[in-house]
Coordinates of C-alpha atoms (C1' of nucleotides) in Angstrom, one line a residue:
Chain E
X1 CA 0.1 -0.1 0.2
X2 CA 1.3 3.2 -1.1
X3 CA 1.0 6.4 0.8
X4 CA -1.2 8.0 -1.8
X5 CA -3.8 5.1 -1.2
X6 CA -4.2 6.1 2.5
X7 CA -5.1 9.5 1.4
X8 CA -8.1 8.6 -0.7
X9 CA -11.0 10.1 0.2
X10 CA -9.4 13.3 1.2
X11 CA -10.5 16.6 0.0
X12 CA -9.8 16.5 -3.7
X13 CA -8.0 20.0 -3.9
X14 CA -5.5 18.7 -1.5
X15 CA -4.8 15.6 -3.3
X16 CA -4.5 17.6 -6.4
X17 CA -1.8 19.6 -5.1
X18 CA 0.2 16.6 -3.2
X19 CA 0.1 15.1 -6.6
X20 CA 1.5 18.3 -8.3
X21 CA 4.2 18.5 -5.5
X22 CA 5.1 14.7 -6.3
X23 CA 6.0 15.3 -9.8
X24 CA 7.9 18.8 -8.9
X25 CA 10.1 16.8 -7.0
X26 CA 10.4 13.7 -9.0
X27 CA 11.5 16.1 -11.6
X28 CA 14.4 17.5 -9.2
X29 CA 15.3 13.9 -8.1
X30 CA 15.6 12.5 -11.6
X31 CA 17.0 15.3 -13.6
X32 CA 20.9 16.0 -14.4
X33 CA 23.0 19.1 -12.9
X34 CA 23.1 20.4 -16.8
X35 CA 19.1 20.3 -16.8
X36 CA 18.8 22.3 -13.5
X37 CA 21.3 24.7 -15.0
X38 CA 19.6 25.2 -18.3
X39 CA 16.0 25.9 -16.4
X40 CA 18.1 28.5 -14.2
X41 CA 19.9 30.1 -17.3
X42 CA 16.6 30.0 -19.4
X43 CA 14.3 31.7 -16.7
X44 CA 17.1 34.7 -16.6
X45 CA 17.2 34.9 -20.6
X46 CA 20.8 33.8 -20.5
X47 CA 22.2 31.7 -23.3
X48 CA 22.7 27.7 -22.0
X49 CA 26.2 27.0 -20.3
X50 CA 28.2 24.0 -21.4
X51 CA 30.9 23.7 -19.1
X52 CA 29.8 24.1 -16.0
X53 CA 28.0 21.4 -14.9
X54 CA 29.9 17.9 -14.5
X55 CA 28.6 15.4 -17.1
X56 CA 27.2 12.8 -14.3
X57 CA 26.5 15.6 -11.5
X58 CA 22.9 15.2 -10.4
X59 CA 20.5 18.2 -10.2
X60 CA 20.3 17.8 -6.4
X61 CA 24.1 17.5 -6.2
X62 CA 24.5 21.0 -8.1
X63 CA 21.3 22.6 -6.4
X64 CA 22.2 21.7 -2.7
X65 CA 25.6 23.6 -2.9
X66 CA 25.7 26.5 -1.0
X67 CA 25.4 29.9 -2.7
X68 CA 29.1 30.8 -2.3
X69 CA 29.9 27.7 -4.2
X70 CA 27.8 28.1 -6.9
X71 CA 29.1 31.4 -7.2
X72 CA 32.9 30.3 -7.5
X73 CA 31.6 27.7 -10.1
X74 CA 29.8 30.3 -12.3
X75 CA 31.9 33.5 -11.6
X76 CA 34.6 32.5 -14.3
X77 CA 32.0 32.3 -17.2
X78 CA 30.7 36.0 -16.7
X79 CA 32.3 39.7 -16.9
X80 CA 33.6 40.2 -13.6
X81 CA 31.9 43.8 -13.4
X82 CA 28.3 42.5 -13.9
X83 CA 25.9 40.8 -11.0
X84 CA 25.1 37.9 -13.6
X85 CA 27.0 35.2 -11.8
X86 CA 25.3 35.9 -8.4
X87 CA 21.9 36.5 -10.2
X88 CA 22.8 32.8 -11.6
X89 CA 23.3 31.4 -8.5
X90 CA 20.3 32.9 -6.8
X91 CA 18.2 31.5 -9.6
X92 CA 20.0 27.9 -9.4
X93 CA 19.3 27.5 -5.8
X94 CA 15.6 29.1 -6.6
X95 CA 14.8 26.5 -9.3
X96 CA 16.2 23.8 -6.8
X97 CA 13.7 24.5 -4.4
X98 CA 10.6 25.6 -6.2
X99 CA 8.7 24.7 -9.2
X100 CA 7.8 28.4 -10.1
X101 CA 10.4 30.6 -8.4
X102 CA 9.2 33.7 -10.3
X103 CA 5.4 33.1 -9.0
X104 CA 6.6 32.3 -5.7
X105 CA 8.8 35.6 -5.1
X106 CA 5.7 37.8 -6.4
X107 CA 3.5 36.3 -4.2
X108 CA 5.6 36.7 -1.1
X109 CA 6.1 40.2 -2.0
X110 CA 2.7 40.7 -2.4
X111 CA 1.8 39.2 0.9
X112 CA 4.4 41.3 2.9
X113 CA 2.9 44.3 1.1
X114 CA -0.5 43.7 2.5
X115 CA 0.9 43.3 5.9
X116 CA 2.7 46.5 5.6
X117 CA -0.3 48.0 4.7
X118 CA -1.8 47.3 8.0
X119 CA 1.5 49.0 9.8
X120 CA 0.9 51.9 12.1
X121 CA 0.4 55.2 10.3
X122 CA -1.6 57.5 12.6
X123 CA -1.3 58.2 16.6
X124 CA -4.7 56.4 16.6
X125 CA -3.1 53.3 15.7
X126 CA -0.8 53.5 18.6
X127 CA -3.5 54.4 20.9
X128 CA -5.8 51.5 20.3
X129 CA -4.8 48.2 18.4
X130 CA -6.9 46.3 15.9
X131 CA -9.0 44.9 19.1
X132 CA -10.9 47.5 20.6
X133 CA -9.5 46.6 24.2
X134 CA -6.0 46.3 23.2
X135 CA -5.2 50.1 24.5
X136 CA -1.8 51.4 24.8
X137 CA -0.6 50.9 28.3
X138 CA 0.1 54.5 29.9
X139 CA 2.3 52.9 32.7
X140 CA 4.6 51.3 30.0
X141 CA 4.5 54.5 28.0
X142 CA 5.8 56.4 31.2
X143 CA 8.8 53.7 31.5
X144 CA 9.4 54.0 27.9
X145 CA 9.7 57.7 28.2
X146 CA 11.7 57.7 31.3
X147 CA 13.9 54.9 30.7
X148 CA 14.5 54.5 27.2
X149 CA 13.7 58.1 25.5
X150 CA 15.7 60.2 27.5
X151 CA 12.1 62.1 28.4
X152 CA 11.8 62.9 24.5
X153 CA 8.1 62.5 23.1
X154 CA 9.4 61.5 19.7
X155 CA 11.7 58.9 21.0
X156 CA 9.2 57.3 23.2
X157 CA 6.8 57.2 19.9
X158 CA 9.6 55.7 17.9
X159 CA 9.9 53.3 20.2
X160 CA 6.1 52.2 21.0
X161 CA 5.6 52.3 17.0
X162 CA 8.5 50.0 16.4
X163 CA 7.4 47.6 19.1
X164 CA 3.9 47.3 17.4
X165 CA 5.5 47.1 14.2
X166 CA 7.5 44.1 15.2
X167 CA 5.0 42.4 16.6
X168 CA 3.1 42.4 13.3
X169 CA 6.4 41.2 11.7
X170 CA 6.6 38.3 14.3
X171 CA 3.1 37.2 13.0
X172 CA 4.2 37.9 9.1
X173 CA 7.4 35.8 9.4
X174 CA 5.7 32.7 11.1
X175 CA 3.3 32.8 8.2
X176 CA 6.0 33.4 5.7
X177 CA 7.7 30.1 6.8
X178 CA 4.2 28.1 6.7
X179 CA 3.8 29.4 3.3
X180 CA 7.1 29.5 1.5
X181 CA 8.1 26.1 3.0
X182 CA 4.8 24.7 1.7
X183 CA 5.8 25.8 -2.0
X184 CA 8.7 24.0 -2.1
X185 CA 9.2 20.9 -4.4
X186 CA 7.9 17.9 -2.6
X187 CA 6.1 19.9 -0.1
X188 CA 2.3 21.1 0.4
X189 CA 0.9 23.7 2.5
X190 CA -1.8 22.1 4.9
X191 CA -5.2 24.0 4.2
X192 CA -6.6 26.0 7.0
X193 CA -9.4 24.3 8.3
X194 CA -12.8 24.9 6.7
X195 CA -16.3 25.5 8.0
X196 CA -17.5 24.2 11.3
X197 CA -15.9 21.3 13.4
X198 CA -13.2 23.3 14.9
X199 CA -9.3 23.4 14.3
X200 CA -8.5 20.1 16.4
X201 CA -11.3 17.8 14.7
X202 CA -10.0 15.8 12.1
X203 CA -12.3 15.9 8.9
X204 CA -11.3 14.3 5.4
X205 CA -12.8 17.0 3.5
X206 CA -12.5 20.1 6.1
X207 CA -9.3 19.4 8.1
X208 CA -7.3 16.6 7.3
X209 CA -4.3 17.1 8.9
X210 CA -5.0 19.1 12.2
X211 CA -2.0 19.9 14.2
X212 CA 0.2 20.0 10.9
X213 CA 1.3 23.0 8.8
X214 CA 3.3 21.7 6.1
X215 CA 3.2 18.2 4.4
X216 CA 5.7 16.5 2.4
X217 CA 5.3 13.4 0.0
X218 CA 7.8 10.4 0.8
X219 CA 11.5 10.3 0.7
X220 CA 12.5 8.0 -2.1
X221 CA 13.9 5.3 0.5
X222 CA 10.8 5.3 2.5
X223 CA 8.1 5.5 0.0
X224 CA 5.2 4.3 2.4
X225 CA 5.5 7.3 5.0
X226 CA 3.7 10.5 4.3
X227 CA 5.5 13.4 6.3
X228 CA 3.8 15.8 8.6
X229 CA 5.2 19.0 10.2
X230 CA 4.1 21.3 12.5
X231 CA 6.3 24.6 12.1
X232 CA 7.4 27.2 14.8
X233 CA 9.4 30.1 14.2
X234 CA 11.1 29.3 17.6
X235 CA 10.8 26.9 20.1
X236 CA 9.4 29.4 22.7
X237 CA 6.2 29.6 20.7
X238 CA 3.9 26.7 22.5
X239 CA 3.9 26.7 26.1
X240 CA 2.6 24.2 28.6
X241 CA -0.8 22.8 27.7
X242 CA -0.3 23.4 23.9
X243 CA 2.7 21.0 23.9
X244 CA 0.1 17.9 25.0
X245 CA -2.5 19.2 22.6
X246 CA 0.1 19.3 19.8
X247 CA 1.4 15.7 20.7
X248 CA -2.2 14.3 20.7
X249 CA -2.8 15.8 17.2
X250 CA 0.3 14.7 16.0
X251 CA 0.0 11.0 17.4
X252 CA -3.5 10.9 15.9
X253 CA -1.9 11.9 12.1
X254 CA 0.9 9.1 12.7
X255 CA -2.2 6.4 13.5
X256 CA -4.6 7.7 10.7
X257 CA -1.8 8.0 8.0
X258 CA 1.0 5.8 8.7
X259 CA 3.0 9.3 8.7
X260 CA 6.2 10.2 10.1
X261 CA 5.6 13.8 12.2
X262 CA 7.9 16.6 13.2
X263 CA 7.6 19.1 15.5
X264 CA 9.9 21.8 14.4
X265 CA 11.6 25.1 14.8
X266 CA 12.9 27.1 12.3
X267 CA 15.1 29.5 14.4
X268 CA 17.2 27.6 17.2
X269 CA 20.4 26.1 17.8
X270 CA 19.9 23.8 20.4
X271 CA 17.0 21.9 21.9
X272 CA 18.1 23.3 25.3
X273 CA 15.3 25.0 26.9
X274 CA 12.7 24.0 24.3
X275 CA 9.2 24.8 26.3
X276 CA 7.1 22.3 25.0
X277 CA 9.7 19.6 23.8
X278 CA 8.6 17.3 27.0
X279 CA 5.1 17.7 26.5
X280 CA 5.2 16.6 23.0
X281 CA 7.4 13.8 23.1
X282 CA 5.1 12.4 26.0
X283 CA 1.7 12.5 24.0
X284 CA 3.7 11.5 20.8
X285 CA 6.9 9.3 21.2
X286 CA 7.5 8.9 17.7
X287 CA 7.6 12.5 16.7
X288 CA 10.9 13.9 16.0
X289 CA 11.5 17.1 17.8
X290 CA 14.2 19.3 15.7
X291 CA 15.3 22.8 15.7
X292 CA 17.4 25.3 13.4
X293 CA 19.4 23.4 10.5
X294 CA 18.2 20.3 11.4
X295 CA 14.5 21.2 11.1
X296 CA 15.4 23.2 7.6
X297 CA 17.2 20.0 6.1
X298 CA 14.2 18.0 6.5
X299 CA 11.7 20.5 5.6
X300 CA 14.1 21.4 2.4
X301 CA 15.4 18.1 1.8
X302 CA 18.6 20.3 1.4
X303 CA 21.4 21.7 3.4
X304 CA 20.9 25.2 2.3
X305 CA 17.4 25.7 3.3
X306 CA 18.1 28.8 5.9
X307 CA 20.2 30.6 2.9
X308 CA 17.3 30.2 0.5
X309 CA 14.7 31.3 3.2
X310 CA 16.3 34.3 3.9
X311 CA 17.2 35.3 0.3
X312 CA 13.4 35.0 -0.8
X313 CA 12.4 37.1 2.1
X314 CA 15.1 39.9 1.7
X315 CA 13.8 40.1 -1.7
X316 CA 10.4 40.5 -0.7
X317 CA 10.8 42.9 1.9
X318 CA 12.8 45.1 -0.3
X319 CA 10.4 45.1 -3.0
X320 CA 7.6 45.7 -0.4
X321 CA 9.7 48.7 0.7
X322 CA 9.8 50.1 -2.6
X323 CA 6.2 49.7 -3.6
X324 CA 4.6 50.6 -0.6
X325 CA 7.0 53.6 0.2
X326 CA 6.2 53.0 4.1
X327 CA 8.6 55.5 5.6
X328 CA 8.8 54.6 9.3
X329 CA 10.3 57.5 10.7
X330 CA 8.6 60.2 8.8
X331 CA 5.6 58.8 10.3
X332 CA 6.6 58.6 13.7
X333 CA 7.3 62.7 13.5
X334 CA 3.7 62.9 12.4
X335 CA 2.5 60.5 15.0
X336 CA 4.4 62.3 17.8
X337 CA 3.1 65.5 16.7
X338 CA -0.6 64.3 17.2
X339 CA 0.3 63.2 20.8
X340 CA 1.6 66.5 21.5
X341 CA -1.3 68.2 20.2
X342 CA -3.8 66.2 22.1
X343 CA -1.9 67.0 25.3
X344 CA -1.8 70.7 24.8
X345 CA -5.6 70.5 24.3
X346 CA -6.0 69.1 27.8
X347 CA -3.3 71.4 29.3
X348 CA -1.2 68.5 30.6
X349 CA 1.7 66.7 29.7
X350 CA 1.2 63.7 27.3
X351 CA 1.6 61.3 29.5
X352 CA -1.1 62.3 31.9
X353 CA -3.6 63.2 28.6
X354 CA -3.0 59.5 27.7
X355 CA -3.7 58.0 31.2
X356 CA -7.2 59.5 31.2
X357 CA -7.8 58.5 27.5
X358 CA -6.7 54.9 28.7
X359 CA -8.7 54.4 31.5
X360 CA -11.9 56.9 31.6
X361 CA -14.9 55.7 30.3
X362 CA -18.5 55.5 31.2
X363 CA -19.0 53.0 33.6
X364 CA -21.9 51.0 31.7
X365 CA -19.1 50.1 29.4
X366 CA -16.3 49.4 32.3
X367 CA -18.5 47.4 34.7
X368 CA -19.9 44.2 34.0
X369 CA -22.3 44.6 37.0
X370 CA -24.2 47.3 34.9
X371 CA -24.2 45.4 31.5
X372 CA -27.4 43.8 31.6
X373 CA -27.1 41.4 28.7
X374 CA -26.5 38.0 29.9
X375 CA -24.5 36.5 32.4
X376 CA -20.9 36.0 31.8
X377 CA -18.8 33.1 32.4
X378 CA -16.4 33.4 35.3
X379 CA -13.0 31.2 35.3
X380 CA -13.6 30.1 39.1
X381 CA -16.7 28.0 39.4
Chain A
dC1 C1' -26.9 40.2 6.3
dG2 C1' -23.3 43.1 8.3
dC3 C1' -20.4 44.5 11.8
dA4 C1' -19.0 44.0 16.7
dA5 C1' -17.3 41.0 20.3
dT6 C1' -15.4 36.7 21.7
dC7 C1' -12.3 32.6 21.1
dG8 C1' -8.1 30.4 19.9
dA9 C1' -3.8 30.4 17.9
dT10 C1' 1.1 32.9 17.7
dT11 C1' 4.9 35.8 19.4
dT12 C1' 8.4 37.3 23.6
dG13 C1' 9.4 37.8 28.7
dC14 C1' 9.6 36.5 33.1
dG15 C1' 8.9 34.3 37.5
dA16 C1' 7.5 29.9 40.0
dA17 C1' 7.5 25.1 40.3
dT18 C1' 9.5 20.9 39.3
dT19 C1' 13.2 17.7 38.2
dC20 C1' 17.7 16.1 38.1
Chain D
dG1 C1' 21.6 24.0 43.7
dA2 C1' 21.5 24.4 39.0
dA3 C1' 18.8 23.5 35.1
dT4 C1' 14.6 22.6 33.1
dT5 C1' 9.7 23.1 32.5
dC6 C1' 5.3 25.1 33.4
dG7 C1' 1.9 29.1 33.7
dC8 C1' 0.7 33.7 33.2
dA9 C1' 1.2 38.2 31.3
dA10 C1' 0.6 41.5 27.1
dA11 C1' 0.3 41.9 22.3
dT12 C1' -1.4 40.6 17.4
dC13 C1' -4.5 38.2 13.8
dG14 C1' -8.4 35.4 11.8
dA15 C1' -12.0 33.0 12.2
dT16 C1' -16.4 32.4 14.4
dT17 C1' -20.3 33.6 16.8
dG18 C1' -23.7 36.4 17.7
dC19 C1' -26.6 40.6 18.0
dG20 C1' -29.5 44.4 15.8

DNA sequence: CGCAATCGATTTGCGAATTC
DNA sequence: GAATTCGCAAATCGATTGCG
C-alpha cells in the first residue's frame, strides 16, 4: 500500500496539490545538473552554459551547493563587472527549491505588502490596536519615556511604534515560513480548516491534517510514509498545555496516515530550553523534535534551506519597501505631533493626557454589573 | 446580512515550580 | 543548587459567533 492509497477520500483539492508537488520533486530527483542549470539560465534569459556542470552530476548535487560554492563555479563564465553570476547562483537555488520561483517570489512580496499596509501610520493606531480593548498602556509609556527615551516624546513614540510593528512582523514571518516552505518541491501547505468542526477535529474534507502546517511526500527511500510537520518560528512559541495538545494531534496523524511526524522550530541552535519538547514527546513519542538547520534540512531536503529562505524574504522585504513607500521615521514624526497636540488640548503633559484616555470611560462600558445583557462565564467555578 | 465581540492561535518575557 | 519546564502576562491576527 502506498502513501497515496491511504489518502483516498481526502479533499480533492488537497490531493491535487499533493500529486502536483510529487511531480515537482520527482523532476528534481531525476534531473541532471545540466538540466537544472539550463532551467535557471533560461529563466534569466541567458544563453545555456555547457562547461560548468559535470557530466554525471545530478541536479540535487548542484542545487544543494551553498550560494558561495555556486558563485565560485559560475563566476569565471561571466564578466566580473556584472551581477550575472550572482543572479544565476540565486536562480539555481531557487529552481532547486521551487517549481515556479517567479510566482513564489511575487506572491511573497504581495503578502508582505499586504501586511505593511496594516502597519501603524497614525497616532490612533498606537492608541488602540485592532482589538478595541488593546489600548496602549500609559504606565509602560511612562517607563518608555523615562527609561528609554530621554524624556523625549518623539523617541517615545518611535519606540512604541517599532514595538507594534515588530509584533506584526513576528506574525508575518511565521506565516511566511509556513507558506514558502509549503511551496517547495515535494512539500504542500496544509490548508486551514474549513467551515465548522473546529481546528482540532480531523475531517477528511474540511480538516485532513489537524496539528500539521506543512506536509511532504515520502522520501525516495521510504515510500510508504507521508511526512507531516508542525512548524514554529522558535521553540518558545508553544507552552504548557499547548505541547500536549499538539502531541495528541501529531500521534493521531501518525495513526491515521501511517505518517512520520515532526515538531520543528526554524530558529534555534539547540534543543536546550525547549519549552514544549517534553509535553509533545510524552504525548507522541515517535515525533521527531528538531530545531534550526536540522529542522530546515528535513523541511527542504537540502543543506541550504536557511540561506534560501533568507534570500527569498530579503527580496520580498525590499520589494515591499519600494512598492509601498512605507517610511517609518516620517510617520513617527507625525504621530508624535498628534500626541503632543492632544496633550496641549487638555492642558497637561502627554503622559497624563493619555492616562485618562486609557482608563476613563462610561461605567456602563467598564463594569460588568452594569451590563444587563446575559451572564458571563467566570474562570473560577 | 453586516459588523462587533469573542475565541483560540501565535510571539516574547518573566517568575515559580519541578526535576535531576 | 542548577537546569529545565510550566504557567501567566501582554500583544497581534483570523475565524467564528452573535446581535441588531
